């Protein structure tokens, strides 16, 4: 698992590559802790290269969102594989997260 | 670690250490390889097996490395059956809270069993709550 962070159009875009599960969650949390400490207002997380997410992985994403909300930050998830999106639908996390089909759209409409 | 009984059932006994979780799911999926399952079924089986084995280790056996988790799996026609049993005191499966309701949506835990119930075709706990039986219909 790897997290790559880029700046695009004054937004922070994070690319997660690999699995988001109980084994990788501590590293993912660590990568986002730095952004949260800086109170980054808007983060787009591109999940195109995420192949697997378990309940711990979902919890990690909820935790990052929760931490961002403490200072009014917002997060968008993009480019999710169909199977992973279905986990968000089953657990109704689709109502909690802003899920956008495509990264470019998520960036240009992130007001 | 793997044993085959006379009934064709395979069994695996692991210590209560989450490092073994992936080994269990990988072993079952490797055994299922000749079935040429689609990616969605493979994902469901991996996720559900890992969730219930991890629950057995963490919640059932309370991470006590002296306690074991027994996994038995077999095929009945097109049905994959996986039973996971821990040596803990059990839990009330009827009292698992619904993670999808508004007040629980921001909670960090509580989605594992819920996902398993959705992704498997049958999920049954024993009365004590220390053994779960998963059934996946392999189409």
Coordinates of N, CA and C in Angstrom, one line a residue:
Chain A
X1 N 0.8 -1.2 0.0 CA 0.0 0.0 0.0 C 0.9 1.3 0.0
X2 N 0.5 2.2 -0.8 CA 1.2 3.5 -0.8 C 0.2 4.7 -0.9
X3 N 0.6 5.8 -0.3 CA -0.2 7.0 -0.4 C 0.6 8.1 -1.1
X4 N 0.1 8.6 -2.2 CA 0.9 9.7 -2.9 C 0.0 10.9 -2.8
X5 N 0.6 12.0 -2.4 CA -0.1 13.3 -2.2 C 0.4 14.3 -3.2
X6 N -0.6 14.9 -3.9 CA -0.3 15.9 -4.9 C -1.1 17.2 -4.7
X7 N -0.7 18.3 -5.1 CA -1.5 19.5 -5.1 C -2.0 19.8 -6.5
X8 N -3.3 20.0 -6.7 CA -3.9 20.2 -8.0 C -4.9 21.3 -7.8
X9 N -4.9 22.4 -8.6 CA -5.9 23.4 -8.5 C -6.1 23.9 -7.1
X10 N -5.1 24.1 -6.3 CA -5.2 24.5 -4.9 C -5.9 23.5 -4.0
X11 N -6.0 22.2 -4.5 CA -6.6 21.2 -3.7 C -5.6 20.1 -3.4
X12 N -5.8 19.4 -2.3 CA -4.9 18.3 -2.0 C -5.5 17.0 -2.6
X13 N -4.8 16.3 -3.5 CA -5.3 15.0 -4.0 C -4.5 13.9 -3.6
X14 N -5.1 12.9 -3.0 CA -4.3 11.7 -2.4 C -4.7 10.5 -3.3
X15 N -3.6 9.8 -3.6 CA -3.8 8.5 -4.4 C -3.4 7.4 -3.5
X16 N -4.4 6.5 -3.2 CA -4.0 5.3 -2.4 C -3.9 4.1 -3.4
X17 N -2.8 3.4 -3.3 CA -2.5 2.3 -4.1 C -2.4 1.0 -3.3
X18 N -3.3 0.1 -3.5 CA -3.2 -1.2 -2.8 C -4.5 -1.5 -2.0
X19 N -4.3 -2.0 -0.8 CA -5.5 -2.5 0.0 C -5.7 -1.5 1.2
X20 N -6.9 -1.3 1.5 CA -7.2 -0.5 2.8 C -7.9 -1.5 3.7
X21 N -7.1 -2.1 4.6 CA -7.6 -3.1 5.5 C -6.9 -3.0 6.9
X22 N -7.1 -3.9 7.7 CA -6.6 -3.9 9.1 C -5.0 -3.8 9.1
X23 N -4.4 -4.3 8.0 CA -2.9 -4.3 8.0 C -2.4 -3.0 7.5
X24 N -3.1 -2.3 6.6 CA -2.6 -1.1 6.1 C -3.2 0.2 6.7
X25 N -4.2 0.0 7.5 CA -4.9 1.2 8.1 C -4.0 2.1 8.9
X26 N -3.1 1.5 9.8 CA -2.2 2.4 10.6 C -1.4 3.3 9.7
X27 N -0.8 2.8 8.6 CA 0.0 3.6 7.7 C -0.9 4.7 7.0
X28 N -2.1 4.3 6.6 CA -3.0 5.3 6.0 C -3.3 6.4 6.9
X29 N -3.6 6.0 8.2 CA -3.9 7.1 9.2 C -2.8 8.0 9.4
X30 N -1.6 7.4 9.4 CA -0.4 8.2 9.6 C -0.2 9.2 8.5
X31 N -0.4 8.8 7.2 CA -0.3 9.7 6.1 C -1.3 10.9 6.2
X32 N -2.5 10.6 6.6 CA -3.5 11.7 6.7 C -3.3 12.5 7.9
X33 N -2.7 12.0 9.0 CA -2.5 12.8 10.2 C -1.8 14.1 9.9
X34 N -0.8 14.0 9.0 CA 0.0 15.2 8.7 C -0.9 16.2 8.0
X35 N -1.8 15.8 7.1 CA -2.7 16.7 6.4 C -3.7 17.3 7.4
X36 N -4.2 16.5 8.3 CA -5.2 17.0 9.3 C -4.5 17.9 10.3
X37 N -3.3 17.7 10.6 CA -2.5 18.6 11.6 C -2.4 20.0 10.9
X38 N -2.3 20.0 9.6 CA -2.1 21.2 8.9 C -3.5 21.9 8.5
X39 N -4.6 21.2 9.0 CA -6.0 21.6 8.7 C -6.2 21.8 7.2
X40 N -5.8 20.9 6.4 CA -6.0 21.0 5.0 C -7.6 21.0 4.8
X41 N -8.1 22.1 4.1 CA -9.6 22.2 4.1 C -10.3 21.2 3.2
X42 N -9.7 20.9 2.0 CA -10.4 20.0 1.1 C -9.4 18.9 0.6
X43 N -9.8 17.7 0.7 CA -9.0 16.6 0.2 C -9.8 15.7 -0.7
X44 N -9.2 15.4 -1.9 CA -9.8 14.5 -2.8 C -9.0 13.2 -2.7
X45 N -9.7 12.1 -2.4 CA -9.0 10.8 -2.3 C -9.3 10.0 -3.6
X46 N -8.4 9.7 -4.4 CA -8.6 8.9 -5.6 C -8.3 7.4 -5.2
X47 N -9.4 6.6 -5.4 CA -9.3 5.2 -5.0 C -9.2 4.2 -6.2
X48 N -8.8 4.8 -7.3 CA -8.7 4.0 -8.6 C -7.9 2.7 -8.4
X49 N -6.8 2.8 -7.6 CA -5.9 1.7 -7.5 C -6.1 0.9 -6.2
X50 N -7.2 1.1 -5.6 CA -7.5 0.3 -4.4 C -8.3 -0.9 -4.8
X51 N -7.7 -2.1 -4.4 CA -8.3 -3.3 -4.9 C -9.1 -4.0 -3.8
X52 N -9.0 -3.6 -2.5 CA -9.7 -4.3 -1.5 C -9.9 -3.4 -0.3
X53 N -11.0 -3.4 0.3 CA -11.3 -2.6 1.5 C -12.1 -3.6 2.5
X54 N -11.7 -3.6 3.7 CA -12.5 -4.4 4.7 C -13.2 -3.4 5.7
X55 N -13.8 -4.0 6.7 CA -14.5 -3.1 7.7 C -13.5 -2.1 8.4
X56 N -12.3 -2.6 8.6 CA -11.3 -1.7 9.3 C -10.9 -0.6 8.3
X57 N -10.9 -0.9 7.1 CA -10.6 0.2 6.1 C -11.7 1.2 6.0
X58 N -12.9 0.7 6.0 CA -14.0 1.7 6.1 C -14.0 2.6 7.3
X59 N -13.6 1.9 8.4 CA -13.5 2.7 9.7 C -12.4 3.7 9.6
X60 N -11.3 3.4 8.9 CA -10.2 4.3 8.8 C -10.7 5.6 8.0
X61 N -11.4 5.3 6.9 CA -11.9 6.5 6.1 C -12.9 7.3 6.9
X62 N -13.7 6.6 7.7 CA -14.7 7.4 8.6 C -13.9 8.2 9.6
X63 N -12.8 7.6 10.1 CA -12.0 8.4 11.1 C -11.4 9.6 10.5
X64 N -10.8 9.5 9.3 CA -10.2 10.6 8.7 C -11.2 11.7 8.4
X65 N -12.4 11.3 7.9 CA -13.5 12.3 7.7 C -13.9 13.0 9.0
X66 N -14.0 12.2 10.1 CA -14.4 12.7 11.4 C -13.4 13.7 11.8
X67 N -12.1 13.4 11.7 CA -11.1 14.3 12.1 C -11.1 15.6 11.3
X68 N -11.3 15.5 10.0 CA -11.4 16.7 9.1 C -12.5 17.6 9.5
X69 N -13.7 16.9 9.9 CA -14.9 17.7 10.2 C -14.7 18.5 11.5
X70 N -13.7 18.1 12.4 CA -13.5 18.9 13.6 C -13.1 20.3 13.3
X71 N -12.5 20.5 12.1 CA -12.1 21.9 11.8 C -12.8 22.4 10.5
X72 N -13.9 21.7 10.2 CA -14.7 22.1 9.0 C -14.1 21.7 7.7
X73 N -13.2 20.7 7.7 CA -12.6 20.2 6.4 C -13.6 19.3 5.7
X74 N -13.4 19.2 4.4 CA -14.2 18.3 3.6 C -13.4 17.3 2.8
X75 N -14.0 16.2 2.5 CA -13.3 15.1 1.8 C -14.2 14.5 0.7
X76 N -13.6 14.3 -0.4 CA -14.3 13.6 -1.5 C -13.6 12.3 -1.9
X77 N -14.3 11.3 -2.2 CA -13.8 10.0 -2.7 C -14.1 9.9 -4.1
X78 N -13.1 9.5 -4.9 CA -13.4 9.3 -6.4 C -12.8 8.0 -6.9
X79 N -13.3 7.7 -8.2 CA -12.7 6.6 -8.9 C -12.8 5.2 -8.2
X80 N -13.9 5.0 -7.5 CA -14.0 3.7 -6.8 C -14.4 2.6 -7.7
X81 N -13.7 1.5 -7.6 CA -14.2 0.3 -8.3 C -15.6 -0.1 -7.9
X82 N -16.3 -0.7 -8.8 CA -17.7 -1.0 -8.5 C -17.9 -1.8 -7.2
X83 N -17.0 -2.8 -7.0 CA -17.2 -3.7 -5.8 C -17.0 -2.9 -4.5
X84 N -16.0 -2.0 -4.6 CA -15.7 -1.2 -3.4 C -16.8 -0.2 -3.1
X85 N -17.4 0.4 -4.2 CA -18.5 1.3 -4.0 C -19.7 0.6 -3.4
X86 N -19.8 -0.7 -3.7 CA -21.0 -1.5 -3.2 C -20.9 -1.6 -1.7
X87 N -19.7 -1.6 -1.1 CA -19.5 -1.7 0.3 C -20.0 -0.4 1.0
X88 N -19.8 0.7 0.3 CA -20.3 2.0 0.8 C -21.8 2.0 0.7
X89 N -22.4 1.4 -0.3 CA -23.8 1.4 -0.4 C -24.5 0.5 0.6
X90 N -23.9 -0.7 0.8 CA -24.4 -1.7 1.8 C -24.4 -1.0 3.2
X91 N -23.4 -0.4 3.5 CA -23.2 0.2 4.9 C -23.8 1.6 5.0
X92 N -24.4 2.1 3.9 CA -25.0 3.4 3.9 C -23.9 4.5 4.1
X93 N -22.6 4.2 3.9 CA -21.6 5.2 4.1 C -21.6 6.2 2.9
X94 N -22.3 5.8 1.9 CA -22.5 6.7 0.7 C -23.2 8.0 1.1
X95 N -24.0 7.9 2.3 CA -24.7 9.1 2.7 C -23.8 10.0 3.5
X96 N -22.7 9.4 4.0 CA -21.7 10.2 4.9 C -20.7 10.8 4.0
X97 N -20.2 10.1 3.0 CA -19.1 10.6 2.2 C -19.6 11.3 0.9
X98 N -18.9 12.2 0.4 CA -19.1 12.8 -0.9 C -18.4 11.8 -1.9
X99 N -19.2 11.1 -2.6 CA -18.5 10.1 -3.6 C -18.8 10.6 -5.0
X100 N -17.7 10.9 -5.7 CA -17.8 11.4 -7.1 C -17.1 10.4 -8.0
X101 N -17.8 10.2 -9.1 CA -17.3 9.2 -10.1 C -15.8 9.4 -10.5
X102 N -15.5 10.7 -10.8 CA -14.2 10.9 -11.4 C -13.4 12.0 -10.8
X103 N -12.1 11.9 -10.7 CA -11.3 12.9 -10.0 C -11.4 14.3 -10.6
X104 N -11.4 14.4 -11.9 CA -11.4 15.7 -12.6 C -12.7 16.4 -12.2
X105 N -13.8 15.7 -12.2 CA -15.1 16.3 -11.8 C -15.1 16.7 -10.3
X106 N -14.5 15.8 -9.5 CA -14.5 16.1 -8.1 C -13.7 17.4 -7.8
X107 N -12.6 17.6 -8.6 CA -11.8 18.8 -8.4 C -12.5 20.1 -8.9
X108 N -13.0 20.0 -10.1 CA -13.6 21.2 -10.7 C -14.9 21.7 -10.0
X109 N -15.6 20.7 -9.3 CA -16.8 21.1 -8.7 C -16.7 21.2 -7.2
X110 N -15.4 21.2 -6.7 CA -15.2 21.2 -5.2 C -15.2 22.7 -4.8
X111 N -16.3 23.2 -4.4 CA -16.4 24.7 -4.1 C -16.4 24.8 -2.6
Chain B
X1 N -0.8 -27.6 8.9 CA -2.0 -26.9 9.6 C -3.3 -27.4 9.1
X2 N -3.3 -27.7 7.7 CA -4.6 -28.1 7.1 C -4.8 -29.6 7.2
X3 N -6.0 -30.0 7.5 CA -6.3 -31.4 7.6 C -7.6 -31.7 6.8
X4 N -7.6 -32.9 6.2 CA -8.8 -33.3 5.5 C -9.4 -34.4 6.2
X5 N -10.7 -34.4 6.5 CA -11.4 -35.5 7.2 C -11.9 -36.4 6.2
X6 N -12.5 -37.6 6.7 CA -13.0 -38.6 5.8 C -14.2 -38.0 5.0
X7 N -14.9 -37.0 5.6 CA -16.1 -36.4 5.0 C -15.7 -35.4 3.9
X8 N -14.4 -35.2 3.6 CA -14.0 -34.2 2.6 C -13.9 -32.8 3.1
X9 N -14.2 -32.7 4.4 CA -14.1 -31.3 5.0 C -12.6 -31.0 5.3
X10 N -12.3 -29.8 5.1 CA -10.9 -29.3 5.4 C -11.0 -28.5 6.7
X11 N -10.0 -28.7 7.6 CA -10.0 -27.9 8.8 C -8.6 -27.3 9.1
X12 N -8.7 -26.3 9.8 CA -7.5 -25.5 10.1 C -7.6 -24.9 11.5
X13 N -6.6 -25.1 12.3 CA -6.7 -24.5 13.7 C -5.6 -23.5 13.8
X14 N -5.9 -22.3 14.2 CA -4.9 -21.2 14.2 C -4.9 -20.6 15.6
X15 N -3.7 -20.1 16.0 CA -3.7 -19.4 17.3 C -4.4 -18.0 17.2
X16 N -4.7 -17.4 18.3 CA -5.4 -16.2 18.3 C -4.4 -15.0 18.0
X17 N -4.0 -14.9 16.8 CA -3.1 -13.9 16.3 C -3.5 -13.4 15.0
X18 N -3.8 -12.1 14.8 CA -4.4 -11.7 13.6 C -3.5 -11.8 12.4
X19 N -2.2 -12.1 12.6 CA -1.3 -12.4 11.5 C -1.7 -13.6 10.7
X20 N -2.5 -14.5 11.3 CA -3.0 -15.7 10.6 C -4.2 -15.5 9.7
X21 N -4.8 -14.3 9.8 CA -6.1 -14.1 9.2 C -6.0 -14.3 7.7
X22 N -5.0 -13.6 7.1 CA -4.9 -13.7 5.6 C -4.5 -15.1 5.1
X23 N -3.8 -15.8 6.0 CA -3.4 -17.1 5.6 C -4.6 -18.0 5.4
X24 N -5.6 -17.8 6.3 CA -6.9 -18.6 6.2 C -7.6 -18.3 4.9
X25 N -7.8 -17.0 4.7 CA -8.6 -16.6 3.5 C -7.8 -17.0 2.2
X26 N -6.5 -16.9 2.2 CA -5.7 -17.3 1.0 C -5.8 -18.8 0.8
X27 N -5.8 -19.5 1.9 CA -5.8 -21.0 1.8 C -7.2 -21.4 1.2
X28 N -8.2 -20.8 1.6 CA -9.6 -21.2 1.1 C -9.7 -20.8 -0.4
X29 N -9.2 -19.6 -0.7 CA -9.3 -19.2 -2.1 C -8.4 -20.0 -3.0
X30 N -7.3 -20.4 -2.5 CA -6.4 -21.3 -3.3 C -7.1 -22.6 -3.6
X31 N -7.7 -23.1 -2.6 CA -8.4 -24.4 -2.7 C -9.6 -24.3 -3.7
X32 N -10.2 -23.1 -3.8 CA -11.4 -22.8 -4.7 C -10.9 -22.5 -6.1
X33 N -9.7 -22.3 -6.3 CA -9.2 -21.9 -7.6 C -9.8 -22.7 -8.8
X34 N -9.8 -24.0 -8.7 CA -10.3 -24.8 -9.9 C -11.8 -24.4 -10.2
X35 N -12.5 -23.7 -9.3 CA -13.9 -23.4 -9.6 C -14.0 -22.1 -10.5
X36 N -12.9 -21.5 -10.7 CA -12.8 -20.3 -11.6 C -13.9 -19.2 -11.2
X37 N -13.9 -18.9 -9.9 CA -14.9 -17.9 -9.4 C -14.6 -16.5 -10.0
X38 N -15.7 -15.7 -10.1 CA -15.5 -14.4 -10.6 C -14.9 -13.5 -9.5
X39 N -14.4 -12.3 -9.9 CA -13.7 -11.5 -9.0 C -14.6 -11.1 -7.8
X40 N -15.9 -10.9 -8.1 CA -16.8 -10.4 -7.1 C -17.0 -11.5 -6.0
X41 N -17.1 -12.8 -6.4 CA -17.3 -13.9 -5.4 C -16.0 -14.0 -4.6
X42 N -14.8 -13.9 -5.3 CA -13.6 -14.0 -4.6 C -13.4 -12.9 -3.5
X43 N -13.8 -11.7 -3.9 CA -13.8 -10.6 -3.0 C -14.7 -10.8 -1.7
X44 N -15.9 -11.3 -2.0 CA -16.9 -11.6 -0.9 C -16.4 -12.6 0.0
X45 N -15.8 -13.7 -0.5 CA -15.4 -14.8 0.3 C -14.2 -14.3 1.1
X46 N -13.3 -13.6 0.5 CA -12.1 -13.2 1.3 C -12.5 -12.2 2.4
X47 N -13.4 -11.3 2.0 CA -13.8 -10.3 3.1 C -14.5 -11.0 4.2
X48 N -15.4 -11.8 3.9 CA -16.3 -12.4 5.0 C -15.4 -13.4 5.8
X49 N -14.6 -14.2 5.2 CA -13.7 -15.1 6.0 C -12.8 -14.3 6.9
X50 N -12.2 -13.2 6.4 CA -11.3 -12.4 7.2 C -12.0 -11.7 8.3
X51 N -13.2 -11.2 8.0 CA -14.0 -10.5 9.1 C -14.3 -11.5 10.2
X52 N -14.8 -12.7 9.9 CA -15.3 -13.6 11.0 C -14.1 -14.2 11.7
X53 N -13.0 -14.5 11.0 CA -11.8 -15.0 11.7 C -11.2 -14.0 12.6
X54 N -11.2 -12.7 12.1 CA -10.7 -11.7 13.0 C -11.5 -11.4 14.2
X55 N -12.9 -11.5 14.0 CA -13.8 -11.3 15.1 C -13.5 -12.4 16.2
X56 N -13.3 -13.6 15.6 CA -13.1 -14.8 16.5 C -11.9 -14.6 17.4
X57 N -10.8 -14.1 16.7 CA -9.6 -13.8 17.4 C -9.7 -12.7 18.4
X58 N -10.2 -11.5 17.9 CA -10.2 -10.3 18.7 C -11.3 -10.3 19.7
X59 N -12.5 -10.5 19.3 CA -13.6 -10.4 20.2 C -13.9 -11.8 20.9
X60 N -13.9 -12.9 20.2 CA -14.2 -14.2 20.7 C -13.1 -14.6 21.8
X61 N -11.9 -14.7 21.3 CA -10.8 -15.2 22.2 C -10.0 -14.1 22.8
X62 N -10.5 -12.8 22.6 CA -9.9 -11.7 23.3 C -8.4 -11.6 23.1
X63 N -7.9 -12.0 21.9 CA -6.5 -12.0 21.5 C -5.6 -12.9 22.5
X64 N -6.2 -13.8 23.1 CA -5.5 -14.7 24.0 C -4.8 -15.8 23.2
X65 N -3.5 -15.7 23.0 CA -2.8 -16.6 22.1 C -2.8 -18.0 22.6
X66 N -3.2 -18.3 23.8 CA -3.4 -19.6 24.3 C -4.7 -20.3 23.7
X67 N -5.6 -19.5 23.2 CA -6.8 -20.0 22.7 C -6.8 -20.1 21.2
X68 N -7.5 -21.1 20.6 CA -7.4 -21.3 19.2 C -8.7 -20.9 18.5
X69 N -8.6 -20.8 17.2 CA -9.8 -20.6 16.3 C -9.8 -21.8 15.3
X70 N -10.9 -22.5 15.3 CA -11.0 -23.6 14.4 C -11.8 -23.2 13.1
X71 N -11.3 -23.5 12.0 CA -12.0 -23.1 10.7 C -12.2 -24.5 10.0
X72 N -13.4 -24.7 9.6 CA -13.7 -26.0 8.8 C -14.4 -25.5 7.6
X73 N -14.0 -26.0 6.4 CA -14.7 -25.6 5.2 C -14.8 -26.7 4.2
X74 N -15.9 -26.7 3.4 CA -16.2 -27.7 2.5 C -17.2 -27.3 1.4
X75 N -17.3 -28.1 0.4 CA -18.3 -27.8 -0.6 C -19.5 -28.8 -0.5
X76 N -20.7 -28.3 -0.7 CA -21.8 -29.2 -0.8 C -22.5 -28.8 -2.1
X77 N -22.2 -29.5 -3.2 CA -22.6 -29.1 -4.5 C -22.0 -27.7 -4.8
X78 N -22.9 -26.8 -5.1 CA -22.4 -25.4 -5.4 C -22.3 -24.5 -4.2
X79 N -22.5 -25.1 -3.0 CA -22.5 -24.3 -1.8 C -21.1 -24.4 -1.1
X80 N -20.5 -23.2 -0.9 CA -19.3 -23.2 -0.1 C -19.7 -23.0 1.4
X81 N -19.3 -23.8 2.3 CA -19.6 -23.7 3.7 C -18.3 -23.5 4.5
X82 N -18.3 -22.4 5.3 CA -17.2 -22.2 6.2 C -17.7 -22.0 7.6
X83 N -17.2 -22.8 8.5 CA -17.5 -22.6 9.9 C -16.3 -22.1 10.7
X84 N -16.5 -21.1 11.5 CA -15.4 -20.6 12.3 C -15.9 -20.6 13.8
X85 N -15.0 -21.2 14.6 CA -15.4 -21.4 16.0 C -14.3 -20.9 16.9
X86 N -14.6 -20.1 17.9 CA -13.5 -19.6 18.8 C -13.8 -20.3 20.2
X87 N -12.9 -20.1 21.1 CA -13.0 -20.7 22.4 C -13.4 -19.8 23.5
X88 N -14.0 -18.7 23.1 CA -14.4 -17.6 24.0 C -15.8 -17.9 24.6
X89 N -16.3 -16.9 25.3 CA -17.6 -17.1 25.9 C -18.8 -16.8 25.0
X90 N -18.6 -16.4 23.8 CA -19.6 -16.2 22.9 C -20.2 -14.8 23.0
X91 N -21.1 -14.4 22.1 CA -21.8 -13.1 22.1 C -23.2 -13.3 21.6
X92 N -24.0 -12.3 21.9 CA -25.4 -12.3 21.4 C -25.5 -11.7 20.0
X93 N -25.6 -12.6 19.0 CA -25.6 -12.1 17.6 C -26.8 -11.3 17.3
X94 N -27.8 -11.4 18.1 CA -29.0 -10.6 17.9 C -28.9 -9.2 18.4
X95 N -27.8 -8.9 19.1 CA -27.7 -7.6 19.7 C -26.6 -6.7 18.9
X96 N -26.2 -7.2 17.7 CA -25.3 -6.4 16.9 C -26.1 -5.2 16.4
X97 N -25.5 -4.0 16.7 CA -26.2 -2.8 16.3 C -26.2 -2.6 14.8
X98 N -27.1 -1.9 14.3 CA -27.2 -1.6 12.9 C -26.3 -0.4 12.5
X99 N -25.2 -0.6 11.8 CA -24.3 0.5 11.5 C -24.9 1.5 10.5
X100 N -26.0 1.2 9.9 CA -26.5 2.1 8.8 C -27.5 3.2 9.4
X101 N -27.9 3.0 10.6 CA -28.8 4.1 11.1 C -28.0 5.3 11.4
X102 N -28.7 6.5 11.4 CA -28.0 7.8 11.5 C -27.1 7.9 12.7
X103 N -27.5 7.4 13.9 CA -26.7 7.6 15.1 C -25.5 6.7 15.1
X104 N -25.4 5.7 14.2 CA -24.3 4.8 14.2 C -23.3 5.0 13.0
X105 N -23.8 5.9 12.1 CA -23.0 6.0 10.9 C -21.6 6.5 11.0
X106 N -21.4 7.4 12.0 CA -20.1 7.9 12.3 C -19.2 7.1 13.2
X107 N -19.8 6.0 13.7 CA -19.0 5.1 14.6 C -17.9 4.3 13.8
X108 N -16.9 4.0 14.4 CA -15.8 3.4 13.7 C -16.0 1.9 13.5
X109 N -16.6 1.3 14.5 CA -16.7 -0.2 14.4 C -18.2 -0.6 14.1
X110 N -18.4 -1.9 14.0 CA -19.7 -2.5 13.9 C -20.2 -2.8 12.5
X111 N -19.2 -2.7 11.5 CA -19.7 -2.9 10.1 C -19.3 -4.4 9.6
X112 N -18.4 -5.0 10.3 CA -18.0 -6.3 9.9 C -19.1 -7.4 9.7
X113 N -19.8 -7.6 10.8 CA -20.9 -8.6 10.8 C -22.0 -8.2 9.8
X114 N -22.2 -6.9 9.8 CA -23.2 -6.4 8.8 C -22.9 -6.7 7.4
X115 N -21.6 -6.5 7.0 CA -21.2 -6.8 5.7 C -21.3 -8.3 5.4
X116 N -20.8 -9.1 6.4 CA -20.9 -10.5 6.2 C -22.3 -11.0 5.9
X117 N -23.3 -10.4 6.6 CA -24.7 -10.8 6.5 C -25.2 -10.4 5.1
X118 N -24.6 -9.4 4.5 CA -25.0 -9.0 3.1 C -24.3 -9.7 2.0
X119 N -23.1 -10.1 2.3 CA -22.3 -10.6 1.2 C -22.4 -12.2 1.1
X120 N -22.8 -12.8 2.2 CA -23.0 -14.3 2.2 C -24.4 -14.6 1.9
X121 N -24.7 -15.8 1.4 CA -26.1 -16.1 1.2 C -26.8 -16.6 2.5
X122 N -26.0 -17.2 3.4 CA -26.6 -17.6 4.7 C -25.5 -17.4 5.7
X123 N -25.9 -16.9 6.9 CA -25.0 -16.7 8.0 C -25.8 -17.1 9.3
X124 N -25.2 -18.0 10.0 CA -25.9 -18.5 11.2 C -24.9 -18.7 12.3
X125 N -25.3 -18.1 13.5 CA -24.5 -18.2 14.7 C -25.1 -19.3 15.5
X126 N -24.3 -20.0 16.3 CA -24.8 -20.9 17.3 C -25.4 -20.2 18.5
X127 N -26.1 -20.8 19.3 CA -26.8 -20.1 20.4 C -25.8 -19.4 21.3
X128 N -24.7 -20.1 21.6 CA -23.7 -19.5 22.4 C -23.0 -18.2 21.8
X129 N -23.0 -18.2 20.5 CA -22.4 -17.1 19.8 C -20.9 -17.2 19.6
X130 N -20.3 -18.4 19.7 CA -18.9 -18.6 19.5 C -18.6 -19.3 18.2
X131 N -19.6 -19.6 17.4 CA -19.4 -20.3 16.2 C -20.4 -19.7 15.1
X132 N -19.8 -19.5 14.0 CA -20.6 -19.0 12.9 C -20.4 -19.8 11.6
X133 N -21.5 -20.0 10.9 CA -21.5 -20.8 9.7 C -21.9 -19.9 8.5
X134 N -21.0 -19.8 7.6 CA -21.2 -19.0 6.4 C -21.5 -19.9 5.2
X135 N -22.4 -19.5 4.4 CA -22.7 -20.3 3.2 C -22.7 -19.3 2.0
X136 N -21.9 -19.6 1.0 CA -21.9 -18.8 -0.3 C -22.3 -19.7 -1.4
X137 N -23.3 -19.3 -2.2 CA -23.8 -20.1 -3.3 C -22.8 -19.7 -4.5
X138 N -22.1 -20.7 -5.0 CA -21.2 -20.4 -6.1 C -21.9 -20.7 -7.4
X139 N -22.2 -19.7 -8.1 CA -23.1 -19.9 -9.3 C -22.2 -20.2 -10.5

